[in-house]
Amino acid sequence: MRALNLTPIFLIFFYVLANRVSYTLIKPTIKISKEQTIYNVNENIIVMFNLGFSRAISSMLWVHTLLESDEEFYKKRDLGSWMFIRFNTIAALDKKFYDNYLYGGKYLSIIKDDILGAEEIFRKGLTQFPKDFWLSINTAHNYLFEMGDTIKALKYYDNVKFDPLALKYFPLLPSLVAKLERDRGSTKSAFELLKVAYEKSASEKFKNYYAKKLYSLKTEIDLECLNSLKSSNCDNKDFFDEPYLIGPSGIYYAKYRWQKFEFSRKTKKRIIKKRAN
């Protein structure tokens, strides 16, 4: 009697089993960073051998970068992220490519957390477009909220604090600049700046806002002077032309309630944390 060949049965059995296992087995997710998969050509080589097609090449690189962009934080601080290298190459090919500086810098700063890369791209952008409002604002944001550098942030905010675009999109920018002035210990400079903003403001709402802040700043300056006993040249009236009051112990105080004009505790904490990083 001829022996039964069981090989096809076993093959079918193992095939079904393998398929069953493949459906039920949880496979580990393999994720490869873009930093490892994206290839960047040295910018000097591209610039040298672009054969007159620099703008076309920069546009192609820009589109490809947008398509391949990722949201993975770049944890190193070495100007080595693939997106920074790409934006930097585009800047070398087309120095007047404005969007590369503005949106490239913002993407590096906010999405990639590559704050040094953003700083460098914004710097190159401002070299080509000095005192540009949006580049200045985003450069200042990167310094203040991502790096905790209040001195550098003040420099760029200060350049555009009364720019027409600031009045339209950031009407309280002078207040932020004044807080930075106050933060570095220049209370009188903060007061003078807010006074200009108060006089320039056409909005009653913002005028009232600035008036309250001016009251606080002037009160702080005047009371420090009146209660220090070191100067006789002190103003004895507040911003609303009300005289300061004297308590039983001879200490001067304001008629109305006020609080120091400065960053909130939460903002201070954030700036200090970013500075430490």
Short mmCIF file of C-alpha atoms in Angstrom, two decimals:
data_model
loop_
_atom_site.label_atom_id
_atom_site.label_comp_id
_atom_site.label_asym_id
_atom_site.label_seq_id
_atom_site.Cartn_x
_atom_site.Cartn_y
_atom_site.Cartn_z
CA MET A 1 0.00 0.00 0.00
CA ARG A 2 1.36 3.41 -0.96
CA ALA A 3 2.41 5.70 1.99
CA LEU A 4 0.45 8.92 2.46
CA ASN A 5 2.54 12.04 1.74
CA LEU A 6 1.86 14.42 4.66
CA THR A 7 4.25 17.18 3.48
CA PRO A 8 1.56 19.36 1.77
CA ILE A 9 -0.65 19.09 4.86
CA PHE A 10 2.18 20.21 7.13
CA LEU A 11 3.04 23.06 4.78
CA ILE A 12 -0.57 24.28 4.75
CA PHE A 13 -0.75 23.94 8.55
CA PHE A 14 2.42 25.97 9.12
CA TYR A 15 1.33 28.55 6.56
CA VAL A 16 -2.00 29.07 8.37
CA LEU A 17 -0.21 29.13 11.73
CA ALA A 18 2.32 31.68 10.54
CA ASN A 19 -0.43 33.94 9.22
CA ARG A 20 -2.34 33.60 12.47
CA VAL A 21 0.71 34.51 14.53
CA SER A 22 1.53 37.48 12.29
CA TYR A 23 -1.96 38.91 12.87
CA THR A 24 -2.00 38.40 16.64
CA LEU A 25 1.62 39.11 17.49
CA ILE A 26 2.32 42.73 18.53
CA LYS A 27 5.33 43.86 16.55
CA PRO A 28 7.76 46.44 17.96
CA THR A 29 7.60 49.83 16.24
CA ILE A 30 10.81 50.69 14.49
CA LYS A 31 11.27 54.42 14.16
CA ILE A 32 14.26 55.87 12.37
CA SER A 33 15.08 59.50 13.00
CA LYS A 34 15.13 61.89 10.06
CA GLU A 35 18.54 62.94 11.29
CA GLN A 36 19.76 59.50 10.18
CA THR A 37 17.88 59.20 6.90
CA ILE A 38 18.08 62.68 5.34
CA TYR A 39 21.20 63.37 3.31
CA ASN A 40 22.56 66.90 3.04
CA VAL A 41 25.22 67.94 0.54
CA ASN A 42 27.82 70.39 1.79
CA GLU A 43 26.57 73.91 1.10
CA ASN A 44 29.94 75.07 -0.26
CA ILE A 45 29.86 72.34 -2.91
CA ILE A 46 26.30 73.23 -3.98
CA VAL A 47 27.10 76.95 -4.13
CA MET A 48 30.27 76.32 -6.13
CA PHE A 49 28.75 73.93 -8.67
CA ASN A 50 25.18 75.23 -9.04
CA LEU A 51 25.85 76.21 -12.71
CA GLY A 52 23.75 79.35 -12.37
CA PHE A 53 20.67 77.53 -11.09
CA SER A 54 21.02 78.63 -7.47
CA ARG A 55 17.46 79.96 -7.15
CA ALA A 56 15.95 76.88 -8.79
CA ILE A 57 17.98 74.56 -6.55
CA SER A 58 17.07 76.57 -3.43
CA SER A 59 13.37 76.35 -4.36
CA MET A 60 13.62 72.58 -4.85
CA LEU A 61 15.40 72.18 -1.52
CA TRP A 62 12.76 74.36 0.16
CA VAL A 63 9.87 72.26 -1.17
CA HIS A 64 11.63 69.01 -0.30
CA THR A 65 12.37 70.28 3.22
CA LEU A 66 8.72 71.17 3.78
CA LEU A 67 7.60 67.75 2.54
CA GLU A 68 10.12 65.88 4.71
CA SER A 69 9.84 68.13 7.80
CA ASP A 70 9.48 66.34 11.12
CA GLU A 71 8.53 67.36 14.67
CA GLU A 72 11.28 65.54 16.54
CA PHE A 73 13.11 67.76 19.04
CA TYR A 74 16.77 68.25 18.28
CA LYS A 75 18.44 67.85 21.66
CA LYS A 76 22.00 68.72 20.72
CA ARG A 77 23.24 72.31 20.64
CA ASP A 78 25.71 72.07 17.78
CA LEU A 79 24.07 73.51 14.65
CA GLY A 80 23.87 69.99 13.30
CA SER A 81 20.16 69.31 12.81
CA TRP A 82 19.28 68.30 9.26
CA MET A 83 16.67 71.05 8.95
CA PHE A 84 19.09 73.75 10.08
CA ILE A 85 21.68 72.51 7.58
CA ARG A 86 19.01 72.57 4.86
CA PHE A 87 17.82 76.11 5.70
CA ASN A 88 21.42 77.25 5.94
CA THR A 89 22.16 75.82 2.49
CA ILE A 90 19.12 77.55 1.03
CA ALA A 91 20.32 80.82 2.57
CA ALA A 92 23.73 80.34 0.92
CA LEU A 93 22.10 79.71 -2.47
CA ASP A 94 19.55 82.53 -2.31
CA LYS A 95 20.38 85.23 0.22
CA LYS A 96 17.12 87.10 -0.44
CA PHE A 97 14.80 84.11 0.15
CA TYR A 98 12.82 85.82 2.93
CA ASP A 99 10.49 82.91 3.82
CA ASN A 100 13.48 80.68 4.45
CA TYR A 101 14.61 82.98 7.27
CA LEU A 102 11.21 83.71 8.77
CA TYR A 103 9.49 80.32 8.60
CA GLY A 104 12.69 78.29 8.76
CA GLY A 105 13.74 80.12 11.91
CA LYS A 106 10.31 79.80 13.50
CA TYR A 107 10.15 76.07 12.73
CA LEU A 108 13.56 75.46 14.27
CA SER A 109 12.72 77.53 17.34
CA ILE A 110 9.21 76.29 18.11
CA ILE A 111 8.82 72.85 16.54
CA LYS A 112 12.34 71.42 16.49
CA ASP A 113 13.54 73.18 19.67
CA ASP A 114 16.78 73.86 17.82
CA ILE A 115 17.18 77.31 19.37
CA LEU A 116 20.79 77.81 18.27
CA GLY A 117 19.86 76.88 14.71
CA ALA A 118 16.95 79.34 14.85
CA GLU A 119 19.25 82.05 16.25
CA GLU A 120 21.67 81.60 13.34
CA ILE A 121 18.95 81.57 10.65
CA PHE A 122 17.30 84.68 12.12
CA ARG A 123 20.72 86.38 12.32
CA LYS A 124 21.36 85.71 8.62
CA GLY A 125 17.87 86.95 7.80
CA LEU A 126 18.38 90.24 9.63
CA THR A 127 21.69 90.68 7.82
CA GLN A 128 19.73 90.69 4.56
CA PHE A 129 16.64 92.48 5.91
CA PRO A 130 17.84 94.80 8.70
CA LYS A 131 15.20 95.78 11.26
CA ASP A 132 12.52 93.74 9.51
CA PHE A 133 9.59 93.64 11.93
CA TRP A 134 8.73 89.94 11.78
CA LEU A 135 12.33 88.75 11.82
CA SER A 136 13.08 91.06 14.76
CA ILE A 137 10.01 89.95 16.70
CA ASN A 138 10.71 86.25 16.19
CA THR A 139 14.39 86.69 16.99
CA ALA A 140 13.41 88.42 20.24
CA HIS A 141 10.86 85.68 21.03
CA ASN A 142 13.55 83.04 20.50
CA TYR A 143 15.93 84.83 22.86
CA LEU A 144 13.35 85.54 25.56
CA PHE A 145 11.05 82.52 25.62
CA GLU A 146 13.39 79.80 24.33
CA MET A 147 16.80 80.94 25.62
CA GLY A 148 15.90 83.15 28.58
CA ASP A 149 18.27 85.87 27.32
CA THR A 150 16.50 89.09 28.34
CA ILE A 151 19.35 91.39 27.24
CA LYS A 152 19.41 90.18 23.62
CA ALA A 153 15.61 89.97 23.53
CA LEU A 154 15.40 93.61 24.62
CA LYS A 155 17.71 94.67 21.78
CA TYR A 156 15.45 93.25 19.07
CA TYR A 157 12.14 94.17 20.67
CA ASP A 158 13.42 97.69 21.14
CA ASN A 159 14.17 98.03 17.40
CA VAL A 160 10.50 97.64 16.44
CA LYS A 161 8.50 98.66 19.53
CA PHE A 162 6.84 101.58 17.70
CA ASP A 163 6.77 100.00 14.25
CA PRO A 164 3.35 100.41 12.52
CA LEU A 165 3.03 96.61 12.44
CA ALA A 166 3.63 96.50 16.19
CA LEU A 167 0.82 98.97 16.75
CA LYS A 168 -1.44 96.73 14.67
CA TYR A 169 -0.45 93.23 15.81
CA PHE A 170 1.33 93.78 19.15
CA PRO A 171 -0.10 96.99 20.63
CA LEU A 172 1.30 96.14 24.06
CA LEU A 173 4.84 95.54 22.81
CA PRO A 174 6.10 98.75 24.51
CA SER A 175 4.86 97.25 27.79
CA LEU A 176 6.94 94.12 27.21
CA VAL A 177 9.99 96.22 26.38
CA ALA A 178 9.40 98.30 29.51
CA LYS A 179 9.27 95.12 31.61
CA LEU A 180 12.60 94.05 30.14
CA GLU A 181 14.01 97.48 31.02
CA ARG A 182 12.60 97.07 34.52
CA ASP A 183 14.07 93.57 34.73
CA ARG A 184 17.57 94.90 34.16
CA GLY A 185 17.04 97.50 36.89
CA SER A 186 16.26 100.55 34.77
CA THR A 187 12.94 101.59 36.32
CA LYS A 188 13.16 105.17 35.05
CA SER A 189 13.81 104.00 31.48
CA ALA A 190 10.77 101.76 31.73
CA PHE A 191 8.69 104.71 32.89
CA GLU A 192 9.86 107.00 30.08
CA LEU A 193 9.14 104.31 27.49
CA LEU A 194 5.62 103.69 28.79
CA LYS A 195 5.01 107.42 28.89
CA VAL A 196 5.78 107.67 25.17
CA ALA A 197 3.52 104.68 24.48
CA TYR A 198 0.78 106.30 26.58
CA GLU A 199 1.03 109.55 24.62
CA LYS A 200 1.09 107.76 21.25
CA SER A 201 -1.87 105.50 21.98
CA ALA A 202 -5.09 106.43 20.20
CA SER A 203 -7.09 103.72 21.95
CA GLU A 204 -8.77 104.66 25.22
CA LYS A 205 -8.50 101.05 26.35
CA PHE A 206 -4.72 100.93 25.91
CA LYS A 207 -4.34 104.46 27.26
CA ASN A 208 -6.00 103.36 30.51
CA TYR A 209 -3.79 100.25 30.60
CA TYR A 210 -0.63 102.32 30.24
CA ALA A 211 -1.88 104.87 32.79
CA LYS A 212 -2.18 102.13 35.45
CA LYS A 213 1.30 100.83 34.70
CA LEU A 214 2.72 104.36 34.74
CA TYR A 215 1.07 104.95 38.09
CA SER A 216 2.75 101.85 39.52
CA LEU A 217 6.18 102.73 38.12
CA LYS A 218 6.07 106.37 39.23
CA THR A 219 4.81 105.40 42.66
CA GLU A 220 7.64 102.92 43.10
CA ILE A 221 10.24 105.50 42.03
CA ASP A 222 8.80 108.31 44.15
CA LEU A 223 8.21 106.31 47.34
CA GLU A 224 11.71 104.87 47.17
CA CYS A 225 13.02 108.42 46.95
CA LEU A 226 10.73 109.89 49.65
CA ASN A 227 11.38 107.10 52.14
CA SER A 228 15.12 106.80 51.56
CA LEU A 229 15.97 110.12 53.26
CA LYS A 230 18.91 110.36 50.86
CA SER A 231 17.45 112.96 48.53
CA SER A 232 15.34 116.06 48.93
CA ASN A 233 14.62 116.28 45.20
CA CYS A 234 11.66 113.87 45.24
CA ASP A 235 8.30 114.21 43.56
CA ASN A 236 5.54 114.20 46.19
CA LYS A 237 2.67 113.64 43.74
CA ASP A 238 1.73 110.44 41.89
CA PHE A 239 0.97 109.96 38.18
CA PHE A 240 -2.62 111.12 38.70
CA ASP A 241 -1.35 114.28 40.43
CA GLU A 242 -2.48 113.09 43.85
CA PRO A 243 -0.16 113.87 46.79
CA TYR A 244 1.44 110.94 48.59
CA LEU A 245 0.21 110.32 52.11
CA ILE A 246 2.27 110.08 55.30
CA GLY A 247 1.61 107.40 57.91
CA PRO A 248 1.96 107.76 61.70
CA SER A 249 5.54 106.45 61.51
CA GLY A 250 6.48 109.06 58.92
CA ILE A 251 6.52 106.59 56.02
CA TYR A 252 5.09 107.80 52.73
CA TYR A 253 2.53 105.68 50.92
CA ALA A 254 0.29 105.98 47.82
CA LYS A 255 -3.36 106.91 47.89
CA TYR A 256 -4.32 104.12 45.50
CA ARG A 257 -3.37 100.47 45.55
CA TRP A 258 -0.49 99.50 43.26
CA GLN A 259 1.82 96.61 42.50
CA LYS A 260 5.27 96.41 40.99
CA PHE A 261 5.41 96.60 37.23
CA GLU A 262 7.33 93.44 36.35
CA PHE A 263 7.03 89.99 34.82
CA SER A 264 4.62 87.60 36.48
CA ARG A 265 6.06 84.88 38.69
CA LYS A 266 5.18 82.26 36.05
CA THR A 267 6.99 84.16 33.29
CA LYS A 268 10.03 84.76 35.51
CA LYS A 269 10.18 81.06 36.33
CA ARG A 270 10.02 80.15 32.64
CA ILE A 271 12.78 82.61 31.72
CA ILE A 272 15.05 81.35 34.50
CA LYS A 273 14.42 77.74 33.47
CA LYS A 274 15.24 78.44 29.83
CA ARG A 275 18.34 80.36 30.85
CA ALA A 276 19.54 77.40 32.90
CA ASN A 277 19.11 75.05 29.95
#
